[in-house]
Amino acid sequence: MNMVQILDSLKNNQRFGENITKWVEIPEREAVYCDFPSSMDQRIKDALMKRGIKQLYSHQKSAFEKAVSGKDIVVVTPTASGKTLCFHLPVLDAVLKDPDSRALFLFPTKALAQDQMLELHDVITEMGVDVKTYTYDGDTPQSARKAVRQAGHIVVTNPDMLHSGILPHHTKWTKLFENLKYVVIDEIHHYRGVFGSHLANVIRRLHRICRFYGSDPVFICCSATIANPKELSSKIIGRETEVVDNNGAPSGKKYLLFYNPPTVNKELGIRKSSIKEAYYLAEQFIKNDIQTIIFAQSRVRVELLATYLKSIFFGRLQQEQKIRAYRGGYLPLLRREIERGLRSGEIRGVVSTNALELGIDIGALEACIICGYPGSVASTWQQAGRAGRRNGVSVAILVADSSPLNQYIISNPDYFLQSKSENAMINPDNLTILYSHIMCAAFELPFEDGEVFGPNTLPELLKYMEEAKLLRHVQNRWYWMSEQFPANAISLRTSTNENFVIIDISDPKHSVIGETDWFSAPMLLHEEAIYIHEGNQYQVEKLDYTEKKAYVRRVDVDYYTDANLAVDLKVLEVFKEDESQTIGRYWGDVMISALVTMFKKIKLLTHENIGAGHVNLPETEMHTTAYWITFPEELERELGKEKLEDALLGLSNVLGNCAPFYLMCDVKDIRVVYHVKSVFTQKPTIYIYDNVPGGVGFSEKLFTLHKNLYQMAKDLIQKCGCTNGCPSCIGAYTEFSGSENLKDAILALINIILAEETKTVE
Amino acid sequence: MDIKKLLDKYQIRPQVKKEDTENTVLDREIDKLVPGKVVNNEHGSYFMTENRYPLTYLYGGVPLGDLLDIDDVSFECLAGNPYLDPRRMLFLDTETTGLSSGTGTVAFLVGVGFLEEDCFVLRQYFMRDYHEEASLLYDLGAILKNAQSVVTYNGKSFDLPLLNARFIANRFRPGFGNPEHLDLLHISRLFWKGVYENCRLCTIEREVLGEIRIEDIPGEQIPLEYFRYLDTKDATVMKKVLSHNESDILTLAALLVRFSRMVKNRFFSEEVVELTGLSKLYEKRENYDSMTECLERRFNLVPDAWDFDSLRRISVIYKRTGRYDKALSLWRYYFEKEDLDTAIGLKVYAGTEIAKYLEHKERDYLSALKTVNELIVFLKSKRIFGQKYLPELDKRKSRLEKLVKRR
């Protein structure tokens, strides 16, 4: 069957067809072409002609003309619309016209940078000109670094390297900084939250260094479709950008399907597993030789799906390699191999986390199955965009899981389709982030009195650093007065730099098969955990916590493991509070300690619980900000301890799912904890904290709009069709101790809050 | 909310106790404790000391005037350039606000030593606060530009790049002319790596020159002491830092003389360490004749001081120049040696080389096979240490067997 036939058969298939909540057809688009800009260097024109490109798409020409005239721009067009030419053309043109010109390319990951390098290299080779392009990152050999610094026309790197490897050593990069014409920031929508707030400050530092060397580069940013590309890019580069979005690239017809797995038990609100449904769908496509990508929202799900799908080719020699898993923890070489296999068509199915959502070149696939809502509208479009051909039909299917957010989206697909993508939020003036980068900036060049860096708090912060003996103020300048190299201690990403490596000891010759970050390690790599890698199961035999190594051995078992995380929360200080007779809401500083205490063994396919074990690992601590709300003490008497506990748990689940809507953040960026009787407030309390050391302002925002939050929680619970709570609203029944009328109890709690008139006391 | 309060909470840093600045007494400023003068130029001022040592002054048992006796042969060997003039040489060492590279690390003290008509001048440039850096660098730059060569200890990767960064950060550039750079750390490593606990300047000074410093300030404390000085303007400890820096520069001069004497004495030396070090130095200079000379002397003097690396290096040269007679006698010596329990590798290497020679040069496969078999029998008797060599030798053996058969 071809694609159209498969879609027809799915539509007519009762089991599948009736569970499609929306069938959207996105018509094909004609290309909009323009002639080459007349000012563009002839050698570029010739090289493009040689590749069969006789004209540019409209957006490519606009980008070129704006950039060349010195305007900072942000290019917003869909996946596979020829975005790279938007920055290749002006940069190559500048270097060809003046060989002293330099450009800096920033990509969010090393993998993307490598990918770009290859593409750029092809263009340059074709032109037969001497434009030196180098990657500069942690993998660049020491011996090659000098050449990159001196001779590289185009330096391709990532924000982390700019932050700790380039800016603090700017005197070694005089050639680059004196002649910097362009800075390219690709995938700028990726820089949200903490990462984006850090990047904005790294760019502030970059501006400072450029000023010192007398250059003023033009910024070219590229973004996937988000609601506020102009706002985000302007905030990141610290100047107003102009939007280029006159997309002229053609695209074939495409279908977008919303699929809700059928209900198995209406009372309990249990639906068929989204993983199994995704597997079923993927099987239809792959068996008909349609190259398919499946996105799953966690590493475990990715590995599970890959294992299931490999069975399509089971027993056929060498064919199991046609299905591959792909995720962050894989080593770079393995990832390159998979990307190549996808481009060449050798790999017929790939299961990935959002790692492949970024612009890594894997060619255009025909079918995309998104197993579970990726958490944001922008991500969904980005993932769906992986399937799409210039001509011919493609399809993307969103398979909902039973979580509230998924159920909300799948039963209101028009909400999804009408809503513009999310706003990508950053806060470059977040005090801790700003402070970190002022340290780095002071290390790079002394601040002068009257200098500006971000908000007008600079003098105060410098003074503070002087008191902390980090700076010395002499004759109108602030000098770095410490032995420390500050950039090393500051990571631009939320997680720490300390990764755990995973070592396979099945064979006498041990080998490293992957790595995982410090925060996830206790969850994934505790002893006896089943670690799934490339569809193979490994059991963790030993976790060396101090050396950050996990030793695993290949096993073949019919279960996987799921660890329980116990979280303890201590209030350190209250910044804002607002109390009435019945309730109180607060915003303040907290210390979170997280501890993995036990794990469950869960049988494959049936997902039943078949055993458990203890975990003995140290606590991880985090200092952050939280918003919390207290309920009247009497509730415990009225409802009984058990029921109150159930109600608080249910409410916490709902809040945890609603809050990201208002905050425009990932579900994982915040966490909810409840105490039946909090040590600090002495009352039933629900805390929502920023899952980021130091916090990035989420909890403060929740403190302000808390009524909206509770209103949405109320809607979600009321509109859910279940009788007494289900995984799609307050949580799975198995989480609770069996209280009756739980939904009513939770609604009662919400009503207490909504009824209260409160005012803020600072 | 008050920014200060917020920061105090977020920054998990030890609260710094405010030092008692009440006691700041102006007569402890550096110009009151150290003989020297404040120098002014168009970029401001800084503090400078200057000591003139007579050429007869002994440091580490070496008269500083002996620098003048270093000949072109020594310079050729030590620096790869015979035309160095000791009178246009600058010995340089810096004291810095930290060890990390990057533009936030500053050299607050730069000491230089150089020869004049009748003395060795030791000059130190010291900034009494950060704003004096520009004027300090301005004058330092002038003297650096005139130097034909610079002598340092680890200057290639630390002092000179750091100064270069400082010049650029202060908008002076280029900071240097293009002096020849003699980094004595690199030479020290060739001679003493693995011989002494490490090759730090103070270790070498103690072990080689026999100088013991009294009340020396350990290098790692220097940055913090400088920050403390900036706060209090009490230069008591800075005085020690200045003399530490002064000793370092004298050591550089004395060490250079010692190296040049080793070069001069190479035909008469009886020191294995010296001869091995010299041979490495000559190898680096691609002067293989002198390298061979040093190694041959070393093997003749003490044939039984096992040194796998030296054997390998001389073998490579012999093979490259076709002196198989010499190579063979050396290999045979180690191959036939009985009591080689502690240096099996040496015997294996020698035996393998002989077999290779017989196979490729003499085409005498039978003898080659005999040698390999002998070696295998020997290794099998050494159960613990011999095993790892066997797979390689077995391969050679089966290949030789085939060759023998074919013939």
Coordinates of C-alpha atoms in Angstrom, one line a residue, chain A residues 76-491:
Chain A
V76 CA 11.1 32.2 11.1
T77 CA 10.1 29.4 8.6
P78 CA 9.1 25.8 9.0
T79 CA 11.4 22.8 9.0
A80 CA 13.1 22.0 5.7
S81 CA 12.5 25.4 4.1
G82 CA 16.1 26.1 3.2
K83 CA 16.8 28.1 6.3
T84 CA 20.6 27.6 6.3
L85 CA 21.0 29.5 3.1
C86 CA 19.6 32.5 4.9
F87 CA 22.8 32.8 6.8
H88 CA 25.2 31.1 4.6
L89 CA 24.7 33.6 1.8
P90 CA 25.4 36.9 3.6
V91 CA 28.3 35.3 5.6
L92 CA 30.0 33.8 2.5
D93 CA 29.4 37.0 0.6
A94 CA 31.1 39.1 3.3
V95 CA 34.1 36.8 3.4
L96 CA 34.5 36.7 -0.4
K97 CA 34.3 40.4 -0.6
D98 CA 36.8 41.0 2.3
P99 CA 38.9 38.0 3.3
D100 CA 39.5 39.6 6.7
S101 CA 35.8 39.2 7.6
R102 CA 34.9 36.8 10.3
A103 CA 31.7 35.1 11.5
L104 CA 30.6 33.2 14.5
F105 CA 28.0 30.5 14.3
L106 CA 26.2 29.3 17.5
F107 CA 24.3 26.1 17.7
P108 CA 22.7 24.7 20.8
T109 CA 24.5 21.3 20.6
K110 CA 27.8 20.0 19.4
A111 CA 26.0 17.6 17.2
L112 CA 24.2 20.3 15.3
A113 CA 27.4 22.3 14.9
Q114 CA 29.2 19.2 13.4
D115 CA 26.2 18.8 11.0
Q116 CA 26.4 22.4 9.9
M117 CA 30.1 22.2 9.4
L118 CA 29.7 19.4 6.8
E119 CA 27.0 21.3 5.0
L120 CA 29.0 24.5 4.9
H121 CA 32.1 22.6 3.8
D122 CA 30.2 21.2 0.8
V123 CA 29.2 24.7 -0.3
I124 CA 32.7 26.1 0.1
T125 CA 34.3 23.2 -1.7
E126 CA 31.9 23.7 -4.6
M127 CA 32.8 27.3 -4.8
G128 CA 36.5 26.4 -4.9
V129 CA 37.4 29.4 -2.6
D130 CA 39.5 29.7 0.5
V131 CA 37.0 30.2 3.2
K132 CA 38.2 28.5 6.4
T133 CA 35.5 27.0 8.5
Y134 CA 36.2 25.3 11.8
T135 CA 34.3 23.9 14.7
Y136 CA 35.6 25.0 18.1
D137 CA 34.2 23.0 20.9
G138 CA 35.3 20.7 23.7
D139 CA 36.3 18.1 21.1
T140 CA 38.7 20.4 19.1
P141 CA 42.2 19.1 19.7
Q142 CA 44.5 21.4 21.5
S143 CA 46.9 21.4 18.6
A144 CA 44.3 22.6 16.2
R145 CA 43.0 25.4 18.4
K146 CA 45.6 28.0 17.5
A147 CA 44.9 27.6 13.8
V148 CA 41.1 28.1 14.4
R149 CA 41.8 31.2 16.4
Q150 CA 44.1 32.8 13.9
A151 CA 42.7 31.7 10.5
G152 CA 39.1 30.6 10.9
H153 CA 36.8 32.8 8.8
I154 CA 33.8 31.0 10.2
V155 CA 34.0 29.6 13.7
V156 CA 31.2 27.2 14.5
T157 CA 30.6 26.6 18.2
N158 CA 28.0 26.4 20.9
P159 CA 27.0 28.9 23.7
D160 CA 28.8 26.9 26.4
M161 CA 32.1 27.1 24.5
L162 CA 31.6 30.8 23.8
H163 CA 31.0 31.3 27.5
S164 CA 33.9 29.4 28.9
G165 CA 36.3 28.8 26.1
I166 CA 36.2 31.9 23.9
L167 CA 35.1 35.1 25.7
P168 CA 37.4 34.6 28.8
H169 CA 40.3 34.2 26.4
H170 CA 39.4 37.0 24.0
T171 CA 43.0 38.2 23.7
K172 CA 43.8 35.0 21.9
W173 CA 41.0 35.8 19.4
T174 CA 41.9 39.3 18.4
K175 CA 41.5 38.5 14.7
L176 CA 38.0 37.2 15.2
F177 CA 36.8 40.0 17.4
E178 CA 38.3 42.8 15.4
N179 CA 36.7 41.6 12.2
L180 CA 33.5 40.1 13.4
K181 CA 30.8 40.8 10.8
Y182 CA 28.1 38.3 11.6
V183 CA 26.9 36.3 14.5
V184 CA 24.5 33.5 13.6
I185 CA 22.3 32.0 16.3
D186 CA 20.4 29.0 14.9
E187 CA 17.5 27.3 16.6
I188 CA 17.0 30.3 18.8
H189 CA 13.6 29.0 20.0
H190 CA 15.6 26.4 21.8
Y191 CA 17.0 29.0 24.2
R192 CA 14.1 29.3 26.6
G193 CA 14.0 29.5 30.4
V194 CA 17.3 29.2 32.1
F195 CA 19.4 28.4 29.0
G196 CA 18.0 31.4 27.1
S197 CA 18.5 33.7 30.1
H198 CA 22.1 32.6 30.3
L199 CA 22.6 33.0 26.5
A200 CA 21.3 36.6 26.6
N201 CA 23.9 37.4 29.2
V202 CA 26.6 35.6 27.2
I203 CA 25.6 37.8 24.2
R204 CA 25.8 40.9 26.5
R205 CA 29.4 39.8 27.2
L206 CA 30.0 39.3 23.5
H207 CA 28.8 42.8 22.7
R208 CA 31.2 44.1 25.4
I209 CA 34.2 42.4 23.9
C210 CA 33.3 43.4 20.4
R211 CA 33.1 47.0 21.5
F212 CA 36.6 46.7 23.0
Y213 CA 37.9 45.5 19.7
G214 CA 35.9 48.0 17.7
S215 CA 33.5 45.7 15.9
D216 CA 29.7 45.6 15.8
P217 CA 28.5 42.4 14.2
V218 CA 25.1 41.9 12.6
F219 CA 23.0 39.1 14.2
I220 CA 21.2 36.5 12.1
C221 CA 18.9 34.3 14.2
C222 CA 16.8 31.4 13.0
S223 CA 13.8 30.1 14.8
A224 CA 11.1 27.5 14.5
T225 CA 7.5 28.7 14.7
I226 CA 6.9 30.3 18.1
A227 CA 4.5 33.0 19.1
N228 CA 7.2 35.6 19.8
P229 CA 10.3 35.2 17.7
K230 CA 10.9 38.9 17.6
E231 CA 10.6 39.4 21.3
L232 CA 12.8 36.4 22.1
S233 CA 15.5 37.2 19.6
S234 CA 15.5 40.8 20.6
K235 CA 15.9 39.9 24.2
I236 CA 18.7 37.5 23.5
I237 CA 20.8 39.7 21.3
G238 CA 19.9 42.8 23.3
R239 CA 18.7 44.8 20.2
E240 CA 15.6 45.0 18.1
T241 CA 15.4 42.4 15.4
E242 CA 13.4 42.4 12.2
V243 CA 11.3 39.3 11.4
V244 CA 11.8 37.5 8.1
D245 CA 8.9 35.1 7.6
N246 CA 7.9 35.4 4.0
N247 CA 8.4 31.6 3.5
G248 CA 8.8 30.8 -0.2
A249 CA 9.6 27.1 0.1
P250 CA 7.1 24.7 -1.4
S251 CA 5.7 21.8 0.5
G252 CA 3.6 18.7 -0.4
K253 CA 0.2 17.9 1.0
K254 CA 0.2 16.8 4.6
Y255 CA -2.2 15.3 7.0
L256 CA -2.3 15.9 10.8
L257 CA -4.3 13.4 12.8
F258 CA -5.2 13.6 16.4
Y259 CA -5.7 10.1 17.9
N260 CA -7.0 9.2 21.3
P261 CA -6.4 5.5 22.3
P262 CA -9.7 3.9 23.1
T263 CA -11.0 3.7 26.7
V264 CA -10.6 0.4 28.4
N265 CA -12.3 1.2 31.6
K266 CA -14.5 4.3 31.6
E267 CA -15.0 4.3 35.3
L268 CA -11.3 4.4 36.1
G269 CA -10.6 6.5 33.1
I270 CA -8.1 4.0 31.8
R271 CA -7.2 4.1 28.1
K272 CA -5.2 1.8 26.0
S273 CA -1.5 2.5 26.3
S274 CA -0.3 5.2 24.0
I275 CA 2.9 3.3 23.5
K276 CA 1.1 0.3 22.2
E277 CA -1.1 2.4 19.9
A278 CA 1.9 4.2 18.6
Y279 CA 3.6 0.8 18.0
Y280 CA 0.5 -0.4 16.1
L281 CA 0.4 2.7 13.9
A282 CA 4.2 2.7 13.2
E283 CA 4.0 -1.0 12.3
Q284 CA 1.4 -0.2 9.5
F285 CA 3.7 2.3 8.0
I286 CA 7.0 0.5 8.3
K287 CA 5.6 -2.8 7.0
N288 CA 4.5 -0.9 3.9
D289 CA 8.0 0.4 3.5
I290 CA 7.2 4.0 4.6
Q291 CA 10.1 5.6 6.4
T292 CA 8.8 6.6 9.8
I293 CA 9.9 8.6 12.8
I294 CA 8.3 8.1 16.2
F295 CA 8.8 10.6 18.9
A296 CA 8.4 9.5 22.5
Q297 CA 8.6 11.8 25.5
S298 CA 11.1 9.9 27.7
R299 CA 14.2 7.8 27.2
V300 CA 12.5 4.7 28.7
R301 CA 9.6 5.0 26.2
V302 CA 12.0 5.4 23.3
E303 CA 13.8 2.3 24.2
L304 CA 10.6 0.3 24.8
L305 CA 9.1 1.3 21.5
A306 CA 12.4 0.5 19.6
T307 CA 12.4 -2.9 21.2
Y308 CA 8.8 -3.6 20.2
L309 CA 9.3 -2.3 16.7
K310 CA 12.4 -4.4 16.1
S311 CA 10.2 -7.4 16.2
I312 CA 8.8 -6.4 12.8
F313 CA 12.0 -7.6 11.3
F314 CA 12.6 -10.3 13.9
G315 CA 14.5 -13.3 12.6
R316 CA 15.4 -11.7 9.4
L317 CA 19.2 -11.5 9.2
Q318 CA 20.6 -8.0 9.6
Q319 CA 17.2 -6.4 9.3
E320 CA 16.7 -5.5 12.9
Q321 CA 19.1 -2.6 12.3
K322 CA 16.4 -1.1 10.1
I323 CA 14.8 0.1 13.4
R324 CA 16.9 2.3 15.6
A325 CA 16.5 4.2 18.8
Y326 CA 18.0 7.7 19.1
R327 CA 18.4 9.8 22.2
G328 CA 20.6 12.2 24.1
G329 CA 22.6 9.7 26.1
Y330 CA 24.1 8.0 23.0
L331 CA 27.7 8.7 22.1
P332 CA 28.3 11.0 19.2
L333 CA 29.6 8.4 16.8
L334 CA 26.5 6.2 17.2
R335 CA 24.3 9.2 16.6
R336 CA 26.1 10.2 13.4
E337 CA 25.7 6.6 12.2
I338 CA 22.0 6.7 12.8
E339 CA 21.6 10.1 11.1
R340 CA 23.5 8.8 8.0
G341 CA 21.3 5.7 7.9
L342 CA 18.2 7.8 8.0
R343 CA 19.4 10.0 5.1
S344 CA 20.4 7.1 3.0
G345 CA 17.1 5.4 3.7
E346 CA 18.8 2.3 5.1
I347 CA 17.0 2.8 8.4
R348 CA 13.3 2.5 8.0
G349 CA 12.1 3.5 11.4
V350 CA 13.6 5.6 14.2
V351 CA 12.3 6.2 17.7
S352 CA 13.6 9.4 19.2
T353 CA 13.3 11.7 22.1
N354 CA 13.1 15.4 21.3
A355 CA 16.8 15.1 20.4
L356 CA 15.8 14.8 16.8
E357 CA 13.4 17.7 17.0
L358 CA 16.3 20.1 16.5
G359 CA 17.5 20.8 13.0
I360 CA 19.8 17.8 12.6
D361 CA 19.7 16.7 9.0
I362 CA 18.0 13.4 8.6
G363 CA 16.3 14.0 5.3
A364 CA 12.6 14.2 4.9
L365 CA 10.5 11.3 6.2
E366 CA 7.0 10.4 5.1
A367 CA 5.3 9.5 8.4
C368 CA 5.7 10.9 11.9
I369 CA 4.1 9.5 15.0
I370 CA 4.2 11.6 18.1
C371 CA 3.6 9.4 21.1
G372 CA 2.3 11.7 23.8
Y373 CA 1.9 15.5 23.6
P374 CA 5.5 17.0 23.6
G375 CA 4.5 19.7 26.1
S376 CA 4.2 22.6 23.8
V377 CA 2.5 23.7 20.6
A378 CA 5.9 24.7 19.1
S379 CA 7.5 21.3 19.8
T380 CA 4.5 19.5 18.3
W381 CA 4.8 21.4 15.0
Q382 CA 8.5 21.0 15.0
Q383 CA 8.2 17.2 15.5
A384 CA 5.4 16.9 13.0
G385 CA 7.6 18.9 10.6
R386 CA 10.0 15.9 10.5
A387 CA 7.6 14.3 8.1
G388 CA 7.1 16.3 5.0
R389 CA 8.2 16.2 1.5
R390 CA 8.5 18.9 -1.1
N391 CA 6.1 16.9 -3.2
G392 CA 4.0 13.8 -2.3
V393 CA 1.9 13.2 0.7
S394 CA 3.0 12.9 4.3
V395 CA 1.3 12.4 7.6
A396 CA 1.8 13.2 11.3
I397 CA -0.2 11.5 14.0
L398 CA -0.4 12.7 17.6
V399 CA -1.2 9.8 19.9
A400 CA -2.4 11.1 23.2
D401 CA -1.5 9.4 26.5
S402 CA -3.8 9.5 29.5
S403 CA -2.2 12.5 31.3
P404 CA -4.5 15.5 31.8
L405 CA -2.6 17.8 29.4
N406 CA -2.7 15.2 26.6
Q407 CA -6.4 14.6 27.2
Y408 CA -7.1 18.3 27.1
I409 CA -5.3 18.7 23.8
I410 CA -6.7 15.7 22.2
S411 CA -10.3 16.5 23.1
N412 CA -9.9 20.1 22.1
P413 CA -7.8 19.9 18.9
D414 CA -9.2 23.2 17.7
Y415 CA -7.7 24.8 20.8
F416 CA -4.3 23.4 19.6
L417 CA -4.8 24.4 16.0
Q418 CA -6.0 27.9 16.7
S419 CA -3.5 28.8 19.5
K420 CA -0.4 30.3 18.1
S421 CA 2.6 28.6 19.5
E422 CA 3.8 29.3 22.9
N423 CA 5.8 32.3 23.9
A424 CA 9.3 31.4 24.6
M425 CA 10.1 33.1 27.9
I426 CA 13.4 34.2 29.2
N427 CA 14.5 36.4 31.9
P428 CA 18.0 37.7 31.3
D429 CA 17.8 39.9 34.4
N430 CA 17.2 36.9 36.7
L431 CA 19.4 38.0 39.6
T432 CA 21.5 34.8 40.0
I433 CA 22.0 34.4 36.3
L434 CA 22.9 38.1 35.8
Y435 CA 25.2 38.0 38.7
S436 CA 27.0 35.0 37.4
H437 CA 27.7 36.7 34.1
I438 CA 28.7 40.0 35.6
M439 CA 31.4 38.0 37.4
C440 CA 32.5 36.5 34.0
A441 CA 32.4 39.9 32.3
A442 CA 34.5 41.5 35.1
F443 CA 37.0 38.7 34.6
E444 CA 37.1 39.4 30.9
L445 CA 37.5 43.2 31.1
P446 CA 37.3 45.5 34.1
F447 CA 34.0 47.3 34.3
E448 CA 34.2 51.1 34.1
D449 CA 32.1 53.4 36.2
G450 CA 29.0 54.3 34.3
E451 CA 29.1 51.2 32.1
V452 CA 25.8 49.5 31.3
F453 CA 25.2 45.7 31.5
G454 CA 21.6 44.7 31.4
P455 CA 19.3 46.3 34.0
N456 CA 20.4 49.3 36.0
T457 CA 21.4 47.2 39.0
L458 CA 25.0 47.0 37.8
P459 CA 26.5 49.6 40.3
E460 CA 24.8 47.8 43.2
L461 CA 26.0 44.4 42.1
L462 CA 29.5 45.6 41.5
K463 CA 29.5 47.0 45.0
Y464 CA 28.3 43.8 46.4
M465 CA 31.1 41.9 44.6
E466 CA 33.6 44.4 46.0
E467 CA 32.4 43.6 49.5
A468 CA 32.6 39.9 48.7
K469 CA 36.2 40.6 47.7
L470 CA 35.7 39.5 44.2
L471 CA 36.3 42.9 42.7
R472 CA 38.5 45.9 43.5
H473 CA 37.4 49.4 42.7
V474 CA 40.3 51.6 41.8
Q475 CA 40.3 54.8 39.8
N476 CA 36.9 54.4 38.2
R477 CA 37.4 50.7 37.3
W478 CA 36.3 47.4 38.8
Y479 CA 39.1 44.8 38.6
W480 CA 38.7 41.1 39.1
M481 CA 40.4 40.2 42.3
S482 CA 40.2 36.5 42.7
E483 CA 42.2 33.4 41.6
Q484 CA 39.0 31.8 40.3
F485 CA 38.1 31.4 36.7
P486 CA 34.4 32.1 37.1
A487 CA 33.1 30.7 33.8
N488 CA 34.1 27.2 34.8
A489 CA 31.8 27.2 37.8
I490 CA 28.8 28.4 35.8
S491 CA 26.9 26.0 33.6

